[in-house]
XYZ file of C-alpha atoms in Angstrom:
758
model
C 2.006 41.311 64.622
C -0.621 38.928 66.091
C -2.306 38.668 62.678
C 1.016 37.836 60.971
C 1.708 35.101 63.578
C -1.804 33.627 63.040
C -1.268 33.508 59.258
C 2.030 31.714 59.803
C 0.376 29.117 62.077
C -2.386 28.529 59.538
C 0.204 28.126 56.782
C 2.195 25.514 58.724
C -0.980 23.729 59.750
C -2.005 23.403 56.082
C 1.444 22.117 55.127
C 1.318 19.561 57.942
C -2.187 18.484 56.856
C -1.065 17.950 53.263
C 1.966 15.906 54.372
C -0.164 13.717 56.656
C -2.692 13.171 53.840
C 0.041 12.114 51.391
C 1.592 9.708 53.898
C -1.818 8.265 54.744
C -2.628 7.710 51.049
C 0.711 5.990 50.483
C 0.062 3.709 53.451
C -3.474 2.903 52.253
C -2.234 2.136 48.718
C 0.516 -0.081 50.106
C -1.948 -1.914 52.360
C -4.408 -2.381 49.472
C -1.643 -3.592 47.142
C -0.423 -6.086 49.681
C -3.954 -7.419 50.077
C -4.584 -7.738 46.318
C -4.120 -11.404 45.481
C -1.678 -12.359 42.772
C -3.224 -13.958 39.715
C -2.674 -17.673 39.699
C 0.397 -18.749 37.795
C -1.024 -22.270 37.887
C -3.890 -23.471 35.734
C -7.162 -23.337 37.713
C -9.146 -25.534 35.311
C -7.667 -28.803 33.953
C -6.691 -29.259 30.308
C -9.186 -31.160 28.185
C -6.546 -33.497 26.733
C -3.023 -34.681 27.425
C 0.217 -33.939 25.638
C 1.395 -36.641 23.257
C 5.085 -37.084 22.471
C 4.160 -38.398 19.029
C 4.036 -34.727 18.004
C 7.853 -34.878 18.008
C 7.701 -36.559 14.596
C 7.230 -32.986 13.266
C 9.723 -31.276 15.613
C 12.470 -29.031 14.284
C 16.001 -30.305 14.656
C 17.612 -29.770 18.033
C 20.967 -28.078 18.509
C 22.552 -31.477 19.139
C 21.046 -32.908 15.935
C 22.350 -29.972 13.891
C 25.826 -30.504 15.311
C 25.726 -34.252 14.686
C 24.666 -33.741 11.059
C 27.299 -31.045 10.526
C 30.014 -33.284 11.944
C 28.852 -36.217 9.816
C 28.975 -34.115 6.637
C 32.451 -32.823 7.440
C 33.700 -36.403 7.836
C 32.610 -37.196 4.248
C 36.091 -36.581 2.895
C 35.071 -36.958 -0.755
C 32.805 -33.906 -0.364
C 35.583 -31.673 1.023
C 33.104 -29.402 2.806
C 33.826 -26.096 4.534
C 31.657 -24.722 7.354
C 33.477 -21.394 7.752
C 31.303 -18.275 7.683
C 33.442 -16.599 5.000
C 33.807 -19.643 2.730
C 34.533 -18.478 -0.814
C 32.118 -19.323 -3.657
C 34.819 -21.477 -5.268
C 34.825 -23.847 -2.268
C 32.242 -26.424 -1.163
C 30.058 -24.855 1.502
C 27.575 -26.498 3.861
C 24.811 -23.903 3.494
C 21.708 -25.440 5.112
C 20.624 -28.177 7.481
C 16.888 -28.596 8.073
C 14.348 -31.231 9.020
C 13.396 -33.606 6.215
C 9.693 -34.260 6.704
C 8.717 -37.946 6.638
C 6.139 -39.273 4.191
C 2.586 -38.426 5.159
C 1.322 -42.027 5.012
C 4.099 -43.150 7.356
C 3.306 -40.367 9.816
C -0.436 -41.083 9.816
C 0.189 -44.769 10.438
C 2.430 -43.833 13.367
C -0.037 -41.316 14.829
C -2.819 -43.891 14.579
C -0.724 -46.522 16.371
C -0.454 -48.768 13.303
C 3.273 -48.419 12.632
C 6.583 -47.519 14.230
C 7.870 -43.951 14.329
C 9.324 -42.908 10.954
C 13.089 -42.598 10.784
C 14.198 -39.067 11.595
C 16.095 -37.436 8.717
C 17.736 -34.134 7.825
C 18.038 -32.312 4.522
C 21.491 -30.874 3.836
C 22.234 -28.352 1.071
C 25.817 -28.079 -0.143
C 27.018 -25.444 -2.615
C 29.719 -27.324 -4.538
C 31.641 -24.300 -5.783
C 34.607 -26.443 -6.823
C 32.390 -28.585 -9.057
C 29.951 -25.916 -10.224
C 26.708 -27.445 -8.917
C 24.376 -27.636 -5.907
C 23.365 -30.866 -4.204
C 20.657 -31.752 -1.713
C 21.343 -34.702 0.531
C 19.256 -36.637 3.023
C 21.160 -37.790 6.106
C 19.808 -40.425 8.516
C 19.049 -41.718 11.127
C 19.101 -38.895 13.668
C 20.474 -38.123 16.142
C 23.434 -40.304 15.070
C 23.568 -40.269 11.255
C 25.170 -43.159 9.419
C 23.810 -42.813 5.888
C 23.749 -40.155 3.182
C 21.859 -40.003 -0.124
C 21.866 -37.480 -2.966
C 18.179 -36.624 -3.558
C 18.617 -33.655 -5.932
C 17.313 -35.402 -9.075
C 14.554 -37.180 -7.136
C 13.210 -33.899 -5.774
C 13.693 -31.577 -8.744
C 14.165 -33.797 -11.789
C 17.056 -31.575 -12.864
C 20.612 -30.646 -11.977
C 21.029 -27.490 -9.907
C 23.641 -25.111 -11.355
C 25.904 -23.304 -8.910
C 24.534 -19.894 -9.954
C 21.130 -20.910 -8.538
C 22.614 -20.578 -5.056
C 21.651 -17.953 -2.518
C 24.278 -15.249 -2.011
C 26.102 -16.292 1.148
C 27.699 -14.178 3.855
C 31.059 -15.135 2.347
C 30.036 -13.892 -1.102
C 28.629 -10.654 0.352
C 31.924 -9.991 2.139
C 33.777 -10.311 -1.178
C 31.276 -8.037 -2.942
C 31.658 -5.371 -0.248
C 35.427 -5.577 -0.695
C 35.049 -5.205 -4.478
C 32.939 -2.072 -4.057
C 35.526 -0.579 -1.713
C 38.517 -1.351 -3.942
C 37.044 -0.941 -7.426
C 34.459 1.808 -6.860
C 34.693 3.857 -3.661
C 38.493 4.200 -3.590
C 38.544 5.326 -7.233
C 35.768 7.900 -6.784
C 36.899 9.568 -3.551
C 36.081 13.116 -4.638
C 32.609 12.174 -5.901
C 31.947 10.042 -2.832
C 32.858 12.877 -0.485
C 31.068 15.702 -2.299
C 27.920 13.755 -3.201
C 27.528 11.370 -0.273
C 29.896 12.599 2.480
C 31.769 9.268 2.425
C 34.958 9.293 4.513
C 37.191 6.972 6.505
C 34.518 6.763 9.199
C 31.408 7.042 7.027
C 30.272 4.786 4.220
C 27.237 3.843 2.124
C 25.038 0.792 2.583
C 24.142 -1.589 -0.239
C 20.762 -3.062 -1.188
C 20.523 -5.415 -4.164
C 18.138 -6.031 -7.017
C 16.837 -9.525 -7.756
C 16.753 -11.490 -9.998
C 20.404 -11.133 -10.888
C 20.125 -10.650 -14.634
C 17.721 -11.467 -17.439
C 18.452 -15.101 -18.432
C 19.546 -18.443 -16.998
C 23.187 -18.458 -15.960
C 23.257 -14.721 -15.228
C 24.629 -13.499 -11.925
C 24.776 -9.789 -12.667
C 23.405 -7.743 -9.805
C 22.420 -4.092 -9.751
C 23.271 -2.776 -6.280
C 21.729 0.477 -5.043
C 23.435 2.526 -2.350
C 21.829 4.232 0.626
C 22.881 6.523 3.440
C 24.403 4.753 6.416
C 21.458 5.558 8.691
C 18.969 3.469 10.624
C 16.110 2.804 8.218
C 18.552 3.070 5.293
C 15.916 1.666 2.902
C 14.276 5.085 2.527
C 17.566 6.986 2.151
C 18.593 6.293 -1.484
C 21.469 8.456 -2.704
C 21.139 8.143 -6.492
C 24.099 5.824 -7.080
C 23.797 2.260 -8.433
C 26.379 -0.260 -9.669
C 26.020 -3.363 -11.864
C 28.466 -6.063 -10.803
C 29.094 -9.297 -12.708
C 29.827 -12.098 -10.234
C 28.953 -15.093 -12.415
C 32.293 -16.789 -11.818
C 32.896 -18.597 -8.541
C 36.369 -17.012 -8.622
C 36.119 -13.490 -7.251
C 39.166 -12.399 -9.263
C 36.924 -12.571 -12.359
C 34.264 -10.263 -10.940
C 33.901 -6.833 -12.518
C 31.841 -3.672 -12.544
C 29.894 -3.459 -15.830
C 27.746 -0.335 -15.518
C 27.084 2.532 -13.119
C 24.148 4.886 -12.619
C 24.733 8.309 -11.056
C 21.901 10.832 -10.741
C 19.929 9.178 -13.554
C 22.864 8.956 -15.993
C 24.557 5.683 -17.056
C 28.304 5.098 -17.333
C 30.189 2.093 -18.729
C 33.159 2.286 -16.370
C 34.249 3.804 -13.093
C 36.885 5.740 -15.018
C 34.275 7.287 -17.320
C 32.195 8.444 -14.368
C 35.241 9.900 -12.606
C 36.402 11.732 -15.744
C 32.974 13.251 -16.487
C 32.427 14.156 -12.841
C 35.809 15.904 -12.608
C 35.212 17.749 -15.880
C 31.781 18.946 -14.731
C 29.924 17.264 -17.597
C 27.440 15.502 -15.309
C 24.727 16.960 -13.135
C 26.217 16.554 -9.689
C 24.484 15.413 -6.531
C 25.457 17.735 -3.678
C 25.414 16.180 -0.216
C 22.950 17.741 2.175
C 22.676 17.116 5.908
C 19.192 16.174 7.039
C 17.414 14.753 10.036
C 16.913 10.998 9.871
C 13.228 10.811 9.027
C 13.541 6.989 9.035
C 14.373 6.733 12.715
C 11.944 4.726 14.847
C 13.137 6.244 18.090
C 10.077 7.850 19.763
C 9.969 11.622 19.350
C 8.503 11.949 22.823
C 9.386 10.042 25.957
C 6.756 7.334 26.616
C 4.681 8.369 29.625
C 1.974 5.717 29.624
C 1.542 1.963 29.517
C -1.324 0.835 27.335
C -3.835 -1.916 28.143
C -2.197 -5.214 29.090
C -3.376 -8.803 28.847
C -3.157 -11.136 31.835
C -4.621 -14.463 32.877
C -6.777 -14.292 36.038
C -7.013 -18.084 36.407
C -3.823 -19.227 34.746
C -3.312 -19.995 31.069
C -5.942 -22.146 29.397
C -3.364 -23.542 26.986
C -0.220 -25.584 27.443
C 3.003 -25.861 25.444
C 5.221 -28.917 25.726
C 8.033 -29.695 23.300
C 6.466 -28.773 19.951
C 2.814 -29.352 20.863
C 0.125 -26.888 21.928
C -3.090 -27.823 23.709
C -5.841 -25.187 23.920
C -9.377 -25.992 25.068
C -10.646 -28.315 22.290
C -7.626 -27.718 20.028
C -4.265 -29.460 19.700
C -1.484 -29.102 17.153
C 2.235 -29.649 16.594
C 4.399 -26.804 15.331
C 7.706 -26.009 13.664
C 9.653 -23.222 11.985
C 11.412 -23.985 8.692
C 14.466 -21.848 7.914
C 13.230 -21.531 4.323
C 9.435 -21.321 4.421
C 8.824 -20.233 7.995
C 5.925 -21.066 10.295
C 3.991 -24.317 10.058
C 1.644 -26.476 12.129
C 0.778 -30.153 11.783
C -1.837 -32.626 12.971
C -4.348 -29.895 13.795
C -7.198 -31.413 15.804
C -10.480 -30.132 17.218
C -12.186 -32.327 19.804
C -9.538 -34.914 18.869
C -10.629 -35.058 15.210
C -7.916 -34.132 12.723
C -8.957 -31.083 10.733
C -5.675 -30.461 8.926
C -2.491 -32.444 8.462
C -0.452 -29.347 7.588
C -0.963 -25.584 7.527
C 2.162 -23.719 6.465
C 3.646 -20.621 4.899
C 5.138 -21.352 1.490
C 6.332 -18.169 -0.162
C 6.281 -14.378 0.002
C 6.795 -12.630 -3.324
C 6.903 -8.986 -4.448
C 7.145 -7.440 -7.909
C 8.376 -3.824 -8.118
C 8.040 -1.003 -10.624
C 10.716 1.634 -11.273
C 12.708 3.473 -13.945
C 16.028 2.922 -12.191
C 17.816 -0.435 -12.599
C 18.021 -1.254 -8.897
C 14.272 -1.948 -8.891
C 13.023 -1.980 -12.468
C 13.006 -5.786 -12.762
C 13.021 -6.617 -9.056
C 10.998 -9.643 -8.003
C 11.719 -10.841 -4.488
C 11.069 -14.517 -3.683
C 11.743 -14.631 0.024
C 11.966 -18.386 0.616
C 15.109 -18.307 -1.540
C 16.689 -16.126 1.124
C 14.924 -17.870 3.986
C 11.644 -16.688 5.512
C 12.040 -18.507 8.813
C 15.754 -17.684 8.806
C 14.966 -14.127 9.901
C 12.580 -14.902 12.761
C 14.388 -13.015 15.512
C 13.401 -12.521 19.127
C 9.929 -11.076 19.698
C 9.725 -8.056 21.971
C 7.627 -8.790 25.036
C 4.636 -6.472 25.314
C 4.992 -5.134 21.750
C 5.326 -7.950 19.228
C 3.221 -10.182 21.490
C 1.408 -9.635 24.779
C 3.759 -9.404 27.750
C 2.290 -12.541 29.324
C 2.484 -14.690 26.175
C 4.450 -17.940 26.179
C 7.715 -17.597 24.261
C 9.584 -20.418 22.516
C 13.230 -20.545 21.403
C 14.211 -21.979 18.011
C 17.487 -23.162 16.484
C 18.522 -22.778 12.868
C 21.413 -23.726 10.631
C 21.527 -21.637 7.462
C 24.642 -19.829 6.191
C 26.342 -20.103 9.600
C 29.337 -22.032 10.998
C 27.246 -23.530 13.837
C 23.556 -23.733 14.799
C 22.195 -20.441 16.122
C 19.731 -20.110 18.971
C 16.984 -17.537 18.434
C 15.444 -16.830 21.802
C 11.717 -16.148 22.084
C 11.235 -16.282 18.309
C 7.752 -17.834 18.548
C 4.987 -16.632 20.839
C 1.726 -18.263 21.839
C -1.100 -16.522 23.668
C -4.829 -16.495 24.186
C -6.459 -13.112 23.904
C -9.806 -11.411 23.897
C -10.283 -10.074 20.365
C -12.416 -7.235 21.722
C -15.628 -8.371 20.088
C -18.151 -11.105 20.830
C -17.868 -14.371 18.947
C -21.667 -14.429 18.965
C -24.453 -12.592 20.817
C -28.143 -11.752 20.760
C -30.279 -9.390 22.786
C -33.944 -10.380 22.719
C -36.020 -7.238 22.643
C -39.249 -8.979 21.650
C -41.141 -11.632 23.602
C -38.595 -13.688 25.613
C -36.340 -10.940 26.924
C -32.810 -12.188 27.493
C -29.195 -11.673 26.527
C -26.915 -14.467 25.335
C -23.374 -13.970 24.158
C -19.812 -15.161 24.235
C -16.532 -13.287 24.146
C -14.296 -14.145 21.208
C -11.252 -15.514 22.994
C -8.848 -17.213 20.590
C -5.361 -18.692 20.646
C -2.687 -17.022 18.506
C 0.471 -18.783 17.319
C 2.860 -16.120 15.962
C 6.274 -15.377 14.598
C 7.607 -12.252 12.864
C 10.251 -12.416 10.155
C 12.357 -9.368 9.293
C 13.439 -10.077 5.705
C 15.564 -7.097 4.678
C 13.329 -4.041 4.693
C 10.005 -5.790 5.336
C 8.748 -7.393 8.547
C 6.024 -9.994 8.074
C 3.858 -10.924 11.061
C 2.549 -14.481 10.642
C -0.440 -15.614 12.727
C -2.272 -18.910 12.959
C -5.414 -18.259 15.031
C -7.561 -20.956 16.628
C -11.173 -20.033 17.428
C -13.626 -21.752 19.750
C -16.091 -22.076 16.859
C -13.807 -24.661 15.226
C -12.302 -22.185 12.726
C -8.601 -21.674 12.035
C -7.163 -18.577 10.385
C -3.810 -18.182 8.662
C -2.996 -14.498 8.439
C -0.104 -12.236 7.490
C 0.480 -8.524 8.065
C 3.325 -6.496 6.590
C 5.221 -3.704 8.297
C 8.796 -2.422 8.259
C 10.280 -0.109 5.631
C 9.193 0.298 2.035
C 11.824 -0.162 -0.656
C 12.583 3.133 -2.316
C 14.589 4.590 -5.168
C 16.165 7.942 -5.968
C 13.732 10.296 -7.665
C 14.616 10.932 -11.330
C 12.666 11.911 -14.444
C 9.826 9.444 -15.025
C 9.857 8.041 -11.495
C 6.360 9.232 -10.614
C 4.875 6.730 -13.077
C 5.883 4.064 -10.551
C 4.849 5.482 -7.189
C 4.669 8.580 -5.013
C 7.338 10.876 -3.649
C 7.589 10.240 0.103
C 10.636 12.320 1.081
C 13.160 14.647 -0.544
C 14.340 12.940 -3.762
C 12.791 9.653 -2.582
C 10.265 7.572 -4.530
C 8.171 4.933 -2.768
C 7.990 2.287 -5.500
C 4.726 0.539 -6.375
C 4.854 -3.180 -5.658
C 2.741 -6.264 -5.082
C 2.728 -8.631 -2.134
C 1.721 -12.223 -2.899
C 1.699 -14.786 -0.084
C 1.199 -18.510 -0.575
C -0.112 -20.899 2.090
C -0.307 -24.675 1.977
C -3.532 -26.042 3.478
C -3.596 -29.827 3.693
C -7.084 -30.409 5.092
C -8.106 -33.931 6.090
C -11.852 -33.796 6.648
C -12.775 -37.004 8.482
C -9.883 -38.769 6.804
C -7.874 -38.410 3.611
C -10.621 -39.252 1.110
C -12.128 -35.871 0.261
C -13.757 -33.980 -2.588
C -13.670 -30.333 -3.669
C -16.999 -28.518 -3.750
C -18.030 -25.013 -4.715
C -21.181 -23.176 -3.704
C -22.594 -19.884 -4.851
C -25.870 -18.189 -5.676
C -27.827 -17.187 -8.718
C -31.105 -15.334 -9.159
C -33.930 -17.286 -10.734
C -37.269 -15.959 -11.886
C -39.927 -17.900 -9.996
C -43.682 -17.860 -9.982
C -45.171 -17.015 -6.592
C -47.089 -20.084 -5.317
C -50.064 -18.087 -4.076
C -50.066 -15.752 -7.126
C -48.971 -17.893 -10.091
C -49.184 -14.983 -12.518
C -46.678 -12.957 -10.476
C -42.907 -13.540 -10.668
C -39.973 -12.549 -8.487
C -36.184 -12.879 -8.754
C -35.123 -15.122 -5.871
C -31.604 -16.242 -4.822
C -30.966 -19.932 -5.359
C -28.139 -22.173 -4.141
C -25.752 -23.476 -6.820
C -23.547 -26.430 -5.846
C -20.849 -28.164 -7.882
C -18.197 -30.795 -7.335
C -14.977 -30.302 -9.289
C -13.208 -33.530 -10.172
C -9.866 -32.658 -11.794
C -6.886 -30.499 -10.851
C -7.331 -28.177 -13.829
C -10.995 -27.599 -12.964
C -9.995 -26.834 -9.378
C -7.244 -24.349 -10.275
C -9.138 -21.101 -9.691
C -7.364 -18.199 -11.344
C -7.257 -14.702 -9.912
C -8.180 -13.151 -13.260
C -11.393 -15.191 -13.508
C -14.547 -15.032 -11.413
C -14.596 -17.851 -8.874
C -17.400 -19.287 -6.746
C -17.592 -17.591 -3.365
C -17.757 -20.767 -1.292
C -14.910 -23.282 -1.635
C -14.998 -26.517 0.352
C -12.903 -29.550 1.103
C -15.608 -32.064 1.943
C -16.067 -35.598 3.171
C -18.645 -37.973 1.742
C -19.936 -38.345 5.315
C -22.972 -36.255 6.204
C -24.063 -34.420 9.325
C -27.300 -34.864 11.272
C -29.206 -32.978 8.573
C -27.926 -34.957 5.615
C -25.363 -32.438 4.325
C -21.766 -33.322 3.497
C -19.420 -32.376 6.300
C -16.804 -29.908 5.074
C -14.395 -27.090 5.819
C -14.656 -23.905 3.828
C -11.695 -21.897 2.497
C -12.509 -18.203 2.850
C -9.745 -16.067 1.313
C -9.129 -12.435 2.296
C -7.037 -10.712 -0.326
C -6.364 -7.420 -2.103
C -3.622 -8.554 -4.460
C -2.402 -6.602 -7.435
C -2.199 -8.161 -10.888
C 0.024 -11.179 -11.351
C 3.009 -10.964 -13.678
C 1.946 -11.869 -17.264
C 2.649 -15.511 -18.089
C 4.502 -14.415 -21.224
C 7.407 -13.321 -19.006
C 10.266 -15.815 -18.781
C 10.577 -15.473 -15.024
C 6.863 -16.013 -14.294
C 7.129 -19.800 -13.990
C 9.098 -19.454 -10.738
C 6.042 -17.819 -9.193
C 3.293 -19.604 -11.136
C 1.459 -20.407 -7.872
C 0.392 -16.739 -7.836
C -1.830 -17.319 -10.887
C -4.346 -18.975 -8.599
C -6.514 -17.722 -5.775
C -6.904 -21.361 -4.755
C -5.540 -24.457 -6.462
C -6.468 -27.973 -5.361
C -4.033 -30.820 -6.032
C -3.785 -34.466 -5.121
C -1.319 -34.892 -2.253
C 2.159 -36.103 -3.217
C 5.162 -36.255 -0.935
C 7.369 -34.913 -3.726
C 5.077 -31.895 -4.146
C 6.045 -30.589 -0.720
C 6.387 -26.872 -1.502
C 5.110 -24.391 -4.083
C 8.503 -22.702 -4.443
C 12.134 -23.527 -3.663
C 15.429 -22.269 -2.328
C 16.627 -21.859 -5.928
C 13.722 -19.901 -7.442
C 15.229 -16.445 -6.869
C 18.626 -16.976 -8.452
C 17.558 -19.311 -11.255
C 14.189 -17.710 -11.815
C 14.124 -18.458 -15.557
C 14.589 -22.229 -15.100
C 12.948 -22.857 -11.742
C 13.613 -26.035 -9.795
C 9.941 -25.943 -8.736
C 7.347 -24.779 -11.263
C 4.049 -25.006 -9.401
C 1.981 -25.013 -12.601
C 3.360 -28.498 -13.334
C 1.526 -29.789 -10.264
C -1.655 -29.012 -12.198
C -0.591 -29.898 -15.742
C -0.986 -33.645 -15.208
C -4.648 -32.910 -14.376
C -5.120 -35.785 -11.966
C -8.473 -36.849 -10.604
C -9.264 -35.259 -7.223
C -12.454 -37.135 -6.393
C -12.185 -39.060 -3.113
C -8.479 -38.311 -2.868
C -6.111 -36.788 -0.327
C -6.382 -33.108 -1.275
C -4.110 -30.108 -0.712
C -5.250 -26.508 -1.154
C -2.640 -23.933 -2.180
C -4.008 -20.514 -1.249
C -2.652 -17.192 -2.483
C -3.409 -13.925 -0.757
C -1.775 -10.515 -0.368
C -2.193 -6.878 -1.277
C -1.143 -4.179 -3.719
C 1.027 -1.526 -2.094
C 1.219 1.959 -3.565
C 3.498 3.678 -1.022
C 2.386 7.044 0.336
C 3.670 9.636 2.782
C 2.203 7.776 5.757
C 4.603 4.895 5.004
C 7.312 7.149 6.436
C 8.995 6.093 8.575
C 7.292 2.675 8.688
C 4.463 0.874 6.968
C 1.775 0.029 9.524
C 0.090 -3.367 9.797
C -3.416 -1.853 9.585
C -4.911 -2.783 6.217
C -1.677 -4.300 4.907
C -2.196 -8.028 4.873
C -4.326 -10.972 3.895
C -5.120 -14.512 4.842
C -7.377 -17.514 4.663
C -10.004 -18.659 7.156
C -10.785 -22.367 7.465
C -14.401 -22.542 8.640
C -16.517 -25.572 9.502
C -19.432 -25.820 7.072
C -21.990 -28.458 7.988
C -19.098 -30.209 9.717
C -20.860 -30.069 13.089
C -24.545 -30.404 13.871
C -24.431 -27.020 15.608
C -21.926 -24.302 16.511
C -19.464 -26.041 18.879
C -18.864 -22.820 20.814
C -22.304 -23.240 22.428
C -20.561 -25.685 24.769
C -17.865 -23.190 25.777
C -17.528 -22.174 29.411
C -17.136 -18.583 28.180
C -20.838 -18.295 27.357
C -22.900 -15.629 29.134
C -26.685 -15.702 29.615
C -28.757 -13.038 31.416
C -32.481 -13.093 32.182
C -34.504 -10.216 33.639
C -34.201 -10.245 37.419
C -30.884 -12.156 37.390
C -28.658 -9.386 36.092
C -26.151 -9.715 38.942
C -26.180 -13.521 39.135
C -22.879 -15.311 38.529
C -24.542 -18.612 37.603
C -24.305 -18.094 33.830
C -22.248 -14.908 33.816
C -18.761 -14.852 35.282
C -18.530 -11.178 34.331
C -20.983 -10.329 37.122
C -18.443 -11.497 39.721
C -15.292 -10.266 38.054
C -14.940 -7.346 40.487
C -14.832 -9.800 43.396
C -12.121 -11.903 41.696
C -9.704 -9.027 41.066
C -6.040 -10.019 41.152
C -2.736 -8.519 40.109
C -0.601 -10.227 37.457
C 2.762 -11.865 38.146
C 5.079 -10.565 35.410
C 8.292 -12.007 34.048
C 11.227 -9.548 33.977
C 11.793 -7.861 30.612
C 14.752 -9.260 28.647
C 15.880 -8.991 25.013
C 18.561 -10.939 23.131
C 17.366 -10.233 19.588
C 20.697 -8.905 18.336
C 22.441 -12.209 19.098
C 21.333 -13.772 15.800
C 22.017 -10.973 13.311
C 24.113 -11.615 10.188
C 27.850 -11.152 10.728
C 30.245 -10.559 7.856
C 33.397 -11.808 9.547
C 34.554 -15.167 10.904
């Protein structure tokens, strides 16, 4: 009895001890947390320059400017414009309002204090369905427009036919209605048995582009997919060719159908052969949604996070970013996407413009929905689909987020919250370092902290992550990574010649990704030359042994003087070093320049014998150098996709006139990308790792030494001073520990999605 009572006392004593220990630990943690200082939300070290409102010359239109331009256009009674979301193709529709960039010479004069601010203007695109043509107008001055001018012929030297227009939300709504009335309702038995379509369950459409095979065509093959998240990898084996050439939807008609690899001329023919059992039927099968991105396991951990111990070393005001020695203005075009202007390092302009131009893909298939597909994304709008970035995933949690406004295929300007992010981050590797093992023992190094300017555009199935990265060495990188869903087709005989099977009856189709950047470098002014450098082996006699020879690398330098010389094709070997150079020299007598270093794994470009190649002729060239012209603003256009055989912009014509490029204002058009052969690991999503490309702009004899040697991030350690903080802030980091102050998590990304009703 006594022993049992003793055991009970010991048991309760242990329980009491454990409880006291837990409470004590909680108290100690709370006390420690309360003592931990919060990281400074204010900047500890001053900026190296001041914001300049002259950057606003490049600023995107404000919501108020969009509304003023829209109202002005509506009051032009002779244009009879509609702004309704579901405007029919036969009416005149105000499709796009965007900033009209001023002439470069006018901007430079303004930035240099030699002239007044250029007049602010907007470009307006109207689809004149009633007249059968498209017009581009310039409206000015903003914010209170009083003038309008038709600039279509000036910009494109041609009329724009109405069938060159982008398919609008209004046209999509009519197409969906046609499919319901003319296809689904007439094939109810097939739809139910093959695809489980019912009153509450439908199929989703995904279209092939271009829409036909010759100018004037608007005949679109539409493939159908299961109504699941990630529909792009759920093809069902049913495709329909619809003719919607007329602006009057009553004239639209279904011309062909494909069911399980077999073609039919009419809906009636398919229904009759299906009912009679003379076709091989697709039998619906329930399956788990392998395309879902919902985590299979509940997240239990938070990964490493970025925070700023001494406040942010960059500043964003209006449309200008200041970061250490860098400054630049920024914008986001609805059509071409991300762009920066007036890029300066130590207050010297390095580039006037660095911008995305086009994203293009060419697909291979045996089924019509993808067999001739060539996507030209600026014709849909690259920047149009820059939705809200998810804090802590798309960008670091503590990044700075910027809202944008757009007016494209909408009844009113749309606000896209947090659609641009800006952050400085540690890349996880040193920018430079050396450990001296011999003689003068020491360590010198510097972390590679860089500023990232980012947006992500979700264009249909693919998500493109666009980065402009600013390094402390004076380099700038323009980079793209692709993720999202692959485009797929239903597996039929012959499909495996065009890709790999990635799921049951699903082919991941082979395709290319070509990305075009505009790089308008101004190296110490606008009078530059284009240089190439490379190496060759030469057989030289050894000075101390004249009868002995060795193959020795030798520098080969050239200056290219015409546009045709400087159009470097992908299918030809090019020099490895490409430079935009000034005639000025550095301390050592070498011409100061910036090098274009292209990172690319592109597939083969479409043969030039193809009629639709001219709309993407920029992809012939790894790098092409042209003389700057204000009317050669972009390498592609809004109209390239839907009038691909007679493009409004044929980039190869920029080169055909073969102008002199010696001591001229030069623009580099850089093409990068990758070949994508989809594989099972692309299910459910393609990952960004290894799927991308870009161009690095690197100083080459531009400075007298590496400018990062003057960075406060440098670390230097000598024997005996390993724990000194004098030249090594890392040694005192433990003493400066602080906890970050975090913004609450919010997300409004679904506010700007396409809506198919008024």
